[in-house]
Amino acid sequence: MDHLFEELEKDYRFKEGYHTCINCGTCTAICPAAEFYRYDPRKIVSIVQTRDDAQIEELLCSDTIWYCGECMSCVTRCPRKNGPGMVIMALRDLSIRLGYFTESEKGRQMLPLTHTFTRNILEYGYCVYPATFDWNDHKESGPVWKWHMDHLEKSLARQGANYQGEGPGVLRKIPQESLDELKAIFDVTGATERIRLVEDYSRRKAEEMGLSLEEYERTAFEYSSDKHFNE
Amino acid sequence: MKENVVIIGGGVAGMEAARQLLFLGYNPIVVEQQDHLGGHVSQWNRLFPDMASAQDLVRHMGEEIVDANIFLETKVNFINRLREGYLVMLSNGVSVACRAILIASGFRLFDATRKEEYGYGVYDHVITNADLENWFNGNADSRIPAAPKSVGFVHCVGSRDLKAGNSQCSKVCCMTAVKQAIEMKEHFPDARIYCFYMDLRLFGKKYEDFYINAQQEHGVQFIRGRISEVGETLDGRLQVKAEDTLSGKPLRAQLDLLVLMAGMVCNPDAAELARMARLEVDSDGFLRSADNIAGIVGSNRPGIFYAGACTGTKTVPETLAEARSAALDIHRFIQGK
Amino acid sequence: MIERFSSGFHPFVLPFLAGMIFVLGYCVYGIVRILFQLSGEDRKKFLVSLVTPKTFVKNIRDIFCDCLLHVKLWKRNRLLGYMHSSIAFGWFMIILLGHIEVMLFLPERIHLFYYPIFFNFFVAEADSTIQGSLLFFLMDFFLLVILSGIGLAMVKRVRSRLFGMRRTPRPSLLNQIGLYSLWAIFPLRLLAESFTAHISGGSFLTIPANWVFRQFLGNDLNMLPTWWAYSIALGVFMSVLPFTRYMHIPAEMMLIPMRNAGLKVRNARKGFARVQVYACPNCGVCIDACPMSVDKANLKDCTVYLTRQLRRGNERRIAEISDKCLLCGKCEAVCQVGVEGPKLRVLNRAERKYAVKADYSDIPTGTLAGAAEGGKVLYYSGCMSQLVPSIGRSMESLFRKAGVDFCWMDRDGGVCCGRPMLTAGRLEEAREIVRKNTEIILQSGADTMVVSCPICYKMFTEEYSLPGIRVVHYVHYMEELLEQGRLVPRRGDLCYVYHDPCELGRGCGIYEEPRRLLGRLSSIAEAEKNRAESVCCGGSLGSLSLSFAKREKITRAALDNLYTSKADAIATACPLCTATFARYADRPVRDLAEIVDLYTDGKLKPDTI
Amino acid sequence: MIYEGKQKIWKDYQKEIPDDHWYYVRSCIRQNFFPASERKFTDITQQVLGKDVYETPYHTTCGGIAYHCDAIPQETAMTIVARQFALMTEAGYENYVPSCVTSFGNYIEILETWHEFPEQEARIREQLWKATRREFKKPKYLAHTSDLIYHWRNEIAEKASVRLIDHETGEPMRMAEHIGCHYAKMFPSKGIGGAEYPYVLAGMIESWGGQVVDYPERRHCCGYGFRQYHMKANRGYCVSNTHKKFESMEPYGIQAILTNCPGCCYFMDRWQYVIAEQTGKTYGKDGFGIPVFTYEELAGLVLGYDPWDLGLQLHQVAVEPFLDRIGVQYDPKAKYLGLNREDILRPELPTNLKCF
Amino acid sequence: MTDFGFTLSRSSALDLTKADTRLYERLCSLSPDARTCMGCGSCSATCTAGPYNGMSLRKVILGLQRGQDVRPMLKGCMLCGKCTMVCPRGINTRQLILNLCRIYD
C-alpha cells in the first residue's frame, strides 16, 4: 500500500473524526486509556496529520492503536471537532485489512474478539450470550454470578426472563430467519470476509510464532506483557 | 453649518474617530447603547504593555470630544438610503441625515458559560478575564478567594474553537493572561500561577518581554495544554484536567481560582446594522471590510466606514489607528476626493 | 679599614635580624611542607633535577633572567622591565657586594648575616683602599639604580599607563605595608650610609650627602636613628613578606626549578599549585590580557585575583573565579612567572562533588566497526561543527576533490570528545567519554584520523591514546593535500584576517601553519593582537558561568581587534569561534575548511575534461 | 457549586420526546446482566404508565459491541441497524427506543453519518435490500430508555410509595449519577442536559426525593472500553478507571449510584468487588460497597416493587443497607430463592466486600 | 484470594498540586535563567546525548517542574554545550546542568 493516508480518508469515521489537529491535548487530558496505558491519543492524530506513510505504517503495526476504549470522551472536548477515537477506529480497520494487526500483542487480540462476537451474533443474535459465557474467564463477575450461572435457567426465570423462549422478552430465542438475515448481512457487507481475513493473518502469525492457533488465541486473550500499563 | 457624521458605537474607536472628525471640521454624532462612553476599555483596569490606566485613557479621550453630539443609551432604529447619503433614525426620536456613517460597534466578550466543561456560572471559583479586571478596579467579587494558593488562567476560551463557533484567534488574550498573571502574583505573592495555553501569541511590542518577565521575576508557569475539564472538589476548590503536551502526559491540578480568557466574538448588533444597511458579513461573523489589507476601514456601501473590532479582533492601538484612518477616509469621501 | 665595635654587634640590627630569621624560617617550613605535598614520584623527580647539571644550570640561568633581570618584562614594556629589574637586580647586587666587602675586609664576620647589610655602620675608613673605594662606588651606583626604580614605582602607582598597563590590582592593607616598607628601605639606607659616610667612607652619592647633612646636623647622634630606621624598615618588610605579594620573590625561585623538573599541577591546592599561587607577583599583567576585562564586572575574576583568593582561602570567590574563566589561556601566555591560571581553575572545579554521576553505558561502541578499514581516513568533526555545517560540508568536498577515501564518523551525531567535560572539572566523566571514543575509533580500523575542531584536536592529542592511528589537525592535513598536489590552489580576491582560536594557538601552539595555508590562497592581514596574544571570541566552552549577554561584549571586543586589520573577511579554524563571531560580525566569517574548499580545485579536474 | 448555573444549561439541552408509541429494542448486556431491569421497563411503561411500547422477537443485537471491538466492519454494523429500522417501519412505528447506551450512540452516529454522507445511506439501503429484501424509514424520534423514564419521572413520582429519603433522618439520599459515555459525549445535543451536566438521571433522582451529588470524576468513563474488558489481558484498564472514580467519590458520602448504561452499572458494581478483594478497600459504609442501580431498578423501588423481583440479588454489592435507609420492606430470606420460593442454594460470600 | 488475572494500573497523570518542586526551586535560585525556558526544544534537537539515552534538557526542566526524577536523562549529558549555542533564551544550559547534578540528593 502506497497511500495509507488516502486509504484512511475513505473511511467515514475518519472523515468525521479527522480535520486538523492543533495538539492542544484536550483529548489526552480526559482519556481513560492515556491515564493507565503508556498512551497519548493526541500523538496518534498528530502522526496521522503528518501524512507520512512510514509513520502511519508504524502506528498500524503498534500496540498504540489498540489501547483506546472508544468511550469517545475525546470527541466532546476537541476544539477542532476531531474525534481521535473515530480516527483510531479507522486506523484499526486499516490495520486489520492490511494484516498489520498481527504485529502487535494487542492487535493479535483481534482473533479471539472476532471469534467471540461474530459467533455470538451469528449463532444467537446477541453480542454477549450466557451459553458462551465462561465464568472462569470472568472471575470479576463475582461469586454471585457463579451462583447465577450455576442455576442459570432457574435464576433467569426468577428474573422474569424468557430465556431461549419463543416470542418477545429478555434473552428470548431469536428466530432462525432473523439469524439467517444476519448471516446474509455479514456476507454482503464484508463481515464474513473480515472473519476469514483475521483468521488467515492470525494463522500465518501463529505459525511464525510457533504456536497452534488455539494457543495463539488463548495467549492473545489473557497474556499481557508489562510494557503496556504504567509500572 | 458643519456636516453630520454618524458614529455608531461610543467605544474607543468611536471616540477617537469623533475626535479626529471634530478636528477636521465635522459634526460627529456618537450613538452609544450604554450609559457611558469607552465600551470594553472603560471596564478594564490597566492596559498592556505600559500598564496605563484604562479609565484615564477613556477620560482623556472623553474630554477631547465634549463638542461632539453624544447620545447615550440610544440605539439605531433604521438606516435609510437617501439619494445622497443616509437617514439614520435613532431610538431617542432623533433622525440624522448624513453622507457618511462610521460603524464602530466593537465586539462582544465570548459568553464563557458556553464552554460548559469549564463550569463558568456553575463552579464557585471560575471567573473571566473581564471579571478579574472588574475586581482590579476595586469591585468586590466573592468568587475570588481571600488568599488563593493557586490560580490558573485558561487561554483561548471561545477562541480558536470550532465547537464554540469561533475559529479566530482573539489576539489579545495571551497578552492579557500574562498581564493578569503578573498582576495576580503581585496581589498574591505566595500563589502559584499557571497559564494553560495552546500557543502563546505574543506578537506585539514588548509582549515577549512581559512573557520573560512573568517567567523569570514572577515564576508564572506556562503549561502547554488546553484545559479539557473542570470539576469541583468537596472543599470547593477546582480540579482541572489538561494534557501536559510537552511531556505527553495527562495533568491534574487543584486550583483556588480559575480565570477564563474569554475571547472576542462579533457583536450581534453588528449583524442587525448589516441587515439595515445591507452590509456584507464575513464568515467569522464580523463585518466584512472592503479589503483586508488596504481597505480595512471601508465597507461594501459608499459612505459607510468601519473602525475597530466590528471587523475582527483588534488591540486598542490598532483600533485607535483604524479610527484615525476611518476619519481621514470619511473626510476624503465627503470632499469627493 | 678599622672595625668600630669589637663585639661586632649593635642592638639596632635586631629588627632586621628578627625579620630575617622569621622569613627564612617561614620559607624553610614552606619548602618542606610543599615537598611533602608532592607525590613521591614528583618529589623524587624534583630532587633529582636539582642535582642534575643540565637542569641545575638552567635553573640558575632562569632564576637570574626571570627573577633578577625580568627579561620577559623588558620584552613587554621597557619602562616596566627597568623598574622591576632595577630594584631586583640592584638589591641583589647590593647584597652581593656587601658580602664581598665582608669577605674581603672582615672574613671572620661573615657568619653574622647582618654584617653585609649594615657593613658601613660597623667599619670606618673602608674606602681608603682601591678595592674599598671601588666597592663603595658600586654600592652607591646600585643604590642609585634602585632608587630610580623606586621612583618609577611611585610614578606607576599613579600613572600605570606609562608602563603599558591599563589596570593594576588593588593592593590589600598588608601589601601596602609591604610596599611602603620596601620603598622606605632604600632611601633609609641612603640616609643611614650618608650619615656615617665621614666615618665609614662612601662614594659619589653618600659623601656629598654626608657633607650636606653635616652642614646643619653636625651631631653624630643623628647617625643611629637612621640606622635604626633602616633596620626597622627591613624588619617590617621581611616580617610581612610571607603575607604579601612579595612572597613571590622566594616562591618564584622555587617555581623555576620545579617547572624545569617537569612537574605538573595535579592538585588544586597543594604542592606545585601552592608554589604557583605564591609565585604570583600580583603584577596584574593578566588583568589587561583577560578578554573578560572588557566588562568591569569581570575585573576581579582574572588570575591575579584567583591566586589572591586561593591564598586567602575564600571558597566562594575561588569557585566564582574558577567558573567564570573562558580558559583562553592568555593570562598564562603573558604571565611573567608562569602561573597556570586555566589549569588551576580546572583543578579547582574538579574539587567539586556532584551527586549525579554520568553514566554513558547507553553509548554503543561497535557502531563504526571496520568502517575505516583499507586505508580510509577517519574524519571527526566534533559536536560544535554540527552547528556550523559548512565545515563538515567543505571537508567532505575537499576529501572528494582530493580523491581521499574517508569515513565521517560523527556525521549524524557522535560522542563528544570529552574536552568540555574535562574543562568543567569532571575528570572521571571525561575519562569515561575518552574510553568510549577510543573503543569506537580503534574498532573502525583507521590509521589516520583528521580532526577539524581545535577543541577536539587538543583533547585527542593530549588525553587519548590511539596506538597506530595518526591524529592530524585539518590545517596540517589540508596543507599536505596542497603539498602533494592533490588540491590545486586558486587565488581568492578577499583579504582575510586570521583569528587564532585559543585551543589551537595557545592550546596547541599552532600559529604559523594556518597563516601559511591561508597565504597560499588569498592575501592576509594581521590584527593588532595576534598569535599568542589573540583575543578569545567569547564563545569558549571553558566558562561555566558567563551568561550569553555577558559574552557579547567579549565577542565584540575580539571582533574590534580583528577589524584593526582592515581585512575583508575573518578566517578562523574553530567552529565555536566561527559561530560566535558570525553572530555579531559585520563581515563574512569563514572556517579554513570553507576557504580552502572555495579556492582549490581537485587535481584530476583538468585531466578528466 | 451554583445550582442555577446548571439549571440554565439543562434548559438549553432538552429534546423532544413523544409521550407514547415507542418501538423498543433490547440490550445484549442488560439482558445478560440485568434481565429483571429490562423486564421491569416493559412492566412499568406498559402496565403502570399504560404506554404503547412495542417489541418484536425478530430484532437482534445492533452489533455495537462487536463494532466497537472492531470485530465487524462499519458497513455491517450500519446494515444491522438498518434492519432494526426496517422492523420498526414494518411494525408501523416511528419512535425508536433502544435499551442500550452503546446502541443509542451507535444509532445516533449512524444517522448523523447518513445525514452528512447521503451516499452512504443509499449504499446501506442497497446492501440491506440485497441481504434481506427489506426497506426502512429512519426513526422520527430516537430516545434512550432512560430518556423515557426521565420523561415520565414525575408520573412515576406521583405513583411512588417510597421516596429517596432516609426514612429515619428525613434527609434526602446522597446519590451520584453516572452517564454512559455514548449517551451524549459524541453528540451533546442528543442527550438531556448535554454532555457536561446531563440531567437525565439527575432529574429522576430529584423527582424521586434524592439529592444529586457531583464529584470531580463524575464524567469519567467507567472503564468498560469494549475490547479492554472483553480481553482478560486488558482488564487492568477497566478496573483502574472505576477505581479512579471511586477514589474521587469517596469523600462525598455517596449512598448509591444511578446509571443509564448497561456496562457502567455492571462494572461499577463488580469492580468494587475486585478492588475490595485485591486491595481490601471498600467505598460504602461499614465495609459494604456503594450499590449501583439501573434507572428501572430505582424506579421499581420507588414504585414499591419487591427488590428481588427487580433482580437486585444479582448485584455483587449488597443493596440491603440502601433499602433499609429508604424504608423498603423486603424479605431478606427470599433474596436467593427461585420461582415459587424454590431453594436454589446461595452464592458464596466475598472475602473483603461485605454482602448478605 | 481470587486470582483475577489482572491488577490495578498506576495512573500516569501528573499532579501539579502534589508535585514536589523543591529541587526545581533550588535550581532556580542557582540558575535563575531556568525559569525562562519556553520549551521550544532546540536543546533536545541538537543534544549529543539525546540519541543515546533520551537526554532532553527541555524535558529535564519540565520534569523538575512536575516533580519527576530526571536523573536517568541527566546522566547522559556530555556537557558539549551545543544546547547553550542554540537556546533562544540564552540560558546557560551547562551551568544549569552542573548545578542540577550538584544539588540532586
Short mmCIF file of C-alpha atoms in Angstrom, two decimals, chain D residues 147-287:
data_model
loop_
_atom_site.label_atom_id
_atom_site.label_comp_id
_atom_site.label_asym_id
_atom_site.label_seq_id
_atom_site.Cartn_x
_atom_site.Cartn_y
_atom_site.Cartn_z
CA ASP D 147 -34.87 9.33 28.41
CA LEU D 148 -38.35 7.80 28.61
CA ILE D 149 -38.11 7.12 32.34
CA TYR D 150 -36.86 10.70 32.72
CA HIS D 151 -39.76 11.89 30.60
CA TRP D 152 -42.22 10.05 32.81
CA ARG D 153 -40.32 10.63 36.07
CA ASN D 154 -42.95 12.90 37.55
CA GLU D 155 -45.76 10.43 36.76
CA ILE D 156 -43.70 7.77 38.49
CA ALA D 157 -43.12 10.11 41.42
CA GLU D 158 -46.89 10.59 41.71
CA LYS D 159 -47.41 6.83 41.93
CA ALA D 160 -44.43 6.32 44.25
CA SER D 161 -44.80 4.52 47.54
CA VAL D 162 -41.20 5.06 48.58
CA ARG D 163 -39.08 8.20 48.24
CA LEU D 164 -35.32 8.51 48.09
CA ILE D 165 -35.24 9.87 51.59
CA ASP D 166 -33.59 8.46 54.64
CA HIS D 167 -36.73 7.41 56.46
CA GLU D 168 -35.06 7.86 59.82
CA THR D 169 -33.49 11.27 59.43
CA GLY D 170 -35.71 12.68 56.68
CA GLU D 171 -32.59 13.71 54.76
CA PRO D 172 -32.55 13.11 51.02
CA MET D 173 -30.36 10.20 49.97
CA ARG D 174 -26.97 11.32 48.64
CA MET D 175 -26.74 9.86 45.18
CA ALA D 176 -24.28 10.11 42.34
CA GLU D 177 -25.30 9.65 38.75
CA HIS D 178 -23.15 8.09 36.07
CA ILE D 179 -23.99 8.57 32.43
CA GLY D 180 -22.81 6.17 29.76
CA CYS D 181 -20.17 7.80 27.62
CA HIS D 182 -22.01 7.13 24.38
CA TYR D 183 -25.16 8.78 25.67
CA ALA D 184 -24.12 12.37 24.96
CA LYS D 185 -20.35 12.73 24.73
CA MET D 186 -20.33 12.33 20.97
CA PHE D 187 -23.44 14.39 20.30
CA PRO D 188 -24.16 16.58 23.33
CA SER D 189 -27.38 17.90 21.87
CA LYS D 190 -28.84 14.37 21.76
CA GLY D 191 -28.72 13.93 25.50
CA ILE D 192 -30.94 15.55 28.09
CA GLY D 193 -28.82 18.15 29.84
CA GLY D 194 -25.96 17.84 27.34
CA ALA D 195 -22.60 16.22 27.77
CA GLU D 196 -21.19 18.17 30.69
CA TYR D 197 -24.10 18.26 33.14
CA PRO D 198 -26.51 15.60 31.88
CA TYR D 199 -29.87 15.83 33.57
CA VAL D 200 -31.46 12.58 32.53
CA LEU D 201 -30.59 10.71 35.72
CA ALA D 202 -30.24 13.73 37.96
CA GLY D 203 -33.82 14.61 37.04
CA MET D 204 -35.06 11.19 38.18
CA ILE D 205 -33.16 11.39 41.48
CA GLU D 206 -34.51 14.87 42.17
CA SER D 207 -38.07 13.93 41.26
CA TRP D 208 -37.98 10.92 43.50
CA GLY D 209 -36.67 12.79 46.51
CA GLY D 210 -32.93 12.19 46.42
CA GLN D 211 -30.03 14.63 46.35
CA VAL D 212 -27.64 14.57 43.42
CA VAL D 213 -24.03 14.79 44.48
CA ASP D 214 -21.43 15.97 41.99
CA TYR D 215 -17.82 14.87 42.33
CA PRO D 216 -14.74 15.70 40.26
CA GLU D 217 -14.54 12.48 38.26
CA ARG D 218 -18.28 12.28 37.61
CA ARG D 219 -17.79 12.46 33.85
CA HIS D 220 -15.04 9.88 33.71
CA CYS D 221 -15.70 6.63 31.88
CA CYS D 222 -16.40 3.51 33.97
CA GLY D 223 -13.61 1.84 32.04
CA TYR D 224 -15.57 -0.70 30.01
CA GLY D 225 -13.58 0.08 26.89
CA PHE D 226 -15.15 -2.78 24.88
CA ARG D 227 -12.09 -4.81 23.86
CA GLN D 228 -10.38 -3.60 27.03
CA TYR D 229 -12.89 -5.60 29.06
CA HIS D 230 -13.56 -8.48 26.76
CA MET D 231 -9.90 -9.43 26.66
CA LYS D 232 -8.73 -10.58 30.05
CA ALA D 233 -5.25 -9.22 29.34
CA ASN D 234 -6.63 -5.68 29.23
CA ARG D 235 -8.89 -5.65 32.24
CA GLY D 236 -6.39 -3.73 34.36
CA TYR D 237 -7.50 -0.73 32.32
CA CYS D 238 -11.13 -1.25 33.27
CA VAL D 239 -10.70 -1.73 36.98
CA SER D 240 -8.24 1.18 37.16
CA ASN D 241 -10.78 3.57 35.69
CA THR D 242 -13.54 2.58 38.05
CA HIS D 243 -11.04 2.75 40.89
CA LYS D 244 -10.23 6.31 39.90
CA LYS D 245 -13.93 7.23 40.01
CA PHE D 246 -14.48 5.70 43.41
CA GLU D 247 -11.39 7.35 44.83
CA SER D 248 -12.74 10.68 43.68
CA MET D 249 -16.22 9.87 45.02
CA GLU D 250 -15.02 8.60 48.39
CA PRO D 251 -15.11 11.78 50.47
CA TYR D 252 -18.65 12.65 49.41
CA GLY D 253 -20.52 10.04 51.44
CA ILE D 254 -22.44 8.80 48.44
CA GLN D 255 -25.09 6.21 49.29
CA ALA D 256 -25.98 4.93 45.84
CA ILE D 257 -25.10 5.42 42.22
CA LEU D 258 -27.62 5.61 39.41
CA THR D 259 -26.53 4.69 35.90
CA ASN D 260 -28.13 4.60 32.50
CA CYS D 261 -25.61 2.45 30.66
CA PRO D 262 -25.64 -1.35 30.83
CA GLY D 263 -21.90 -1.77 31.16
CA CYS D 264 -21.35 1.02 33.66
CA CYS D 265 -23.89 -0.40 36.03
CA TYR D 266 -22.39 -3.86 35.87
CA PHE D 267 -18.78 -2.73 36.05
CA MET D 268 -19.11 -0.15 38.79
CA ASP D 269 -20.72 -2.89 40.85
CA ARG D 270 -18.27 -5.69 40.04
CA TRP D 271 -15.07 -3.63 40.12
CA GLN D 272 -15.90 -2.63 43.69
CA TYR D 273 -15.80 -6.32 44.47
CA VAL D 274 -12.47 -6.79 42.64
CA ILE D 275 -10.90 -3.72 44.29
CA ALA D 276 -12.04 -4.97 47.69
CA GLU D 277 -10.61 -8.42 47.01
CA GLN D 278 -7.33 -7.10 45.67
CA THR D 279 -6.67 -4.13 47.95
CA GLY D 280 -9.07 -4.64 50.85
CA LYS D 281 -10.64 -1.27 50.21
CA THR D 282 -14.41 -0.74 50.23
CA TYR D 283 -16.16 2.53 49.49
CA GLY D 284 -19.53 2.37 51.24
CA LYS D 285 -20.21 2.46 54.96
CA ASP D 286 -19.24 -0.38 57.29
CA GLY D 287 -17.38 -2.45 54.74
#
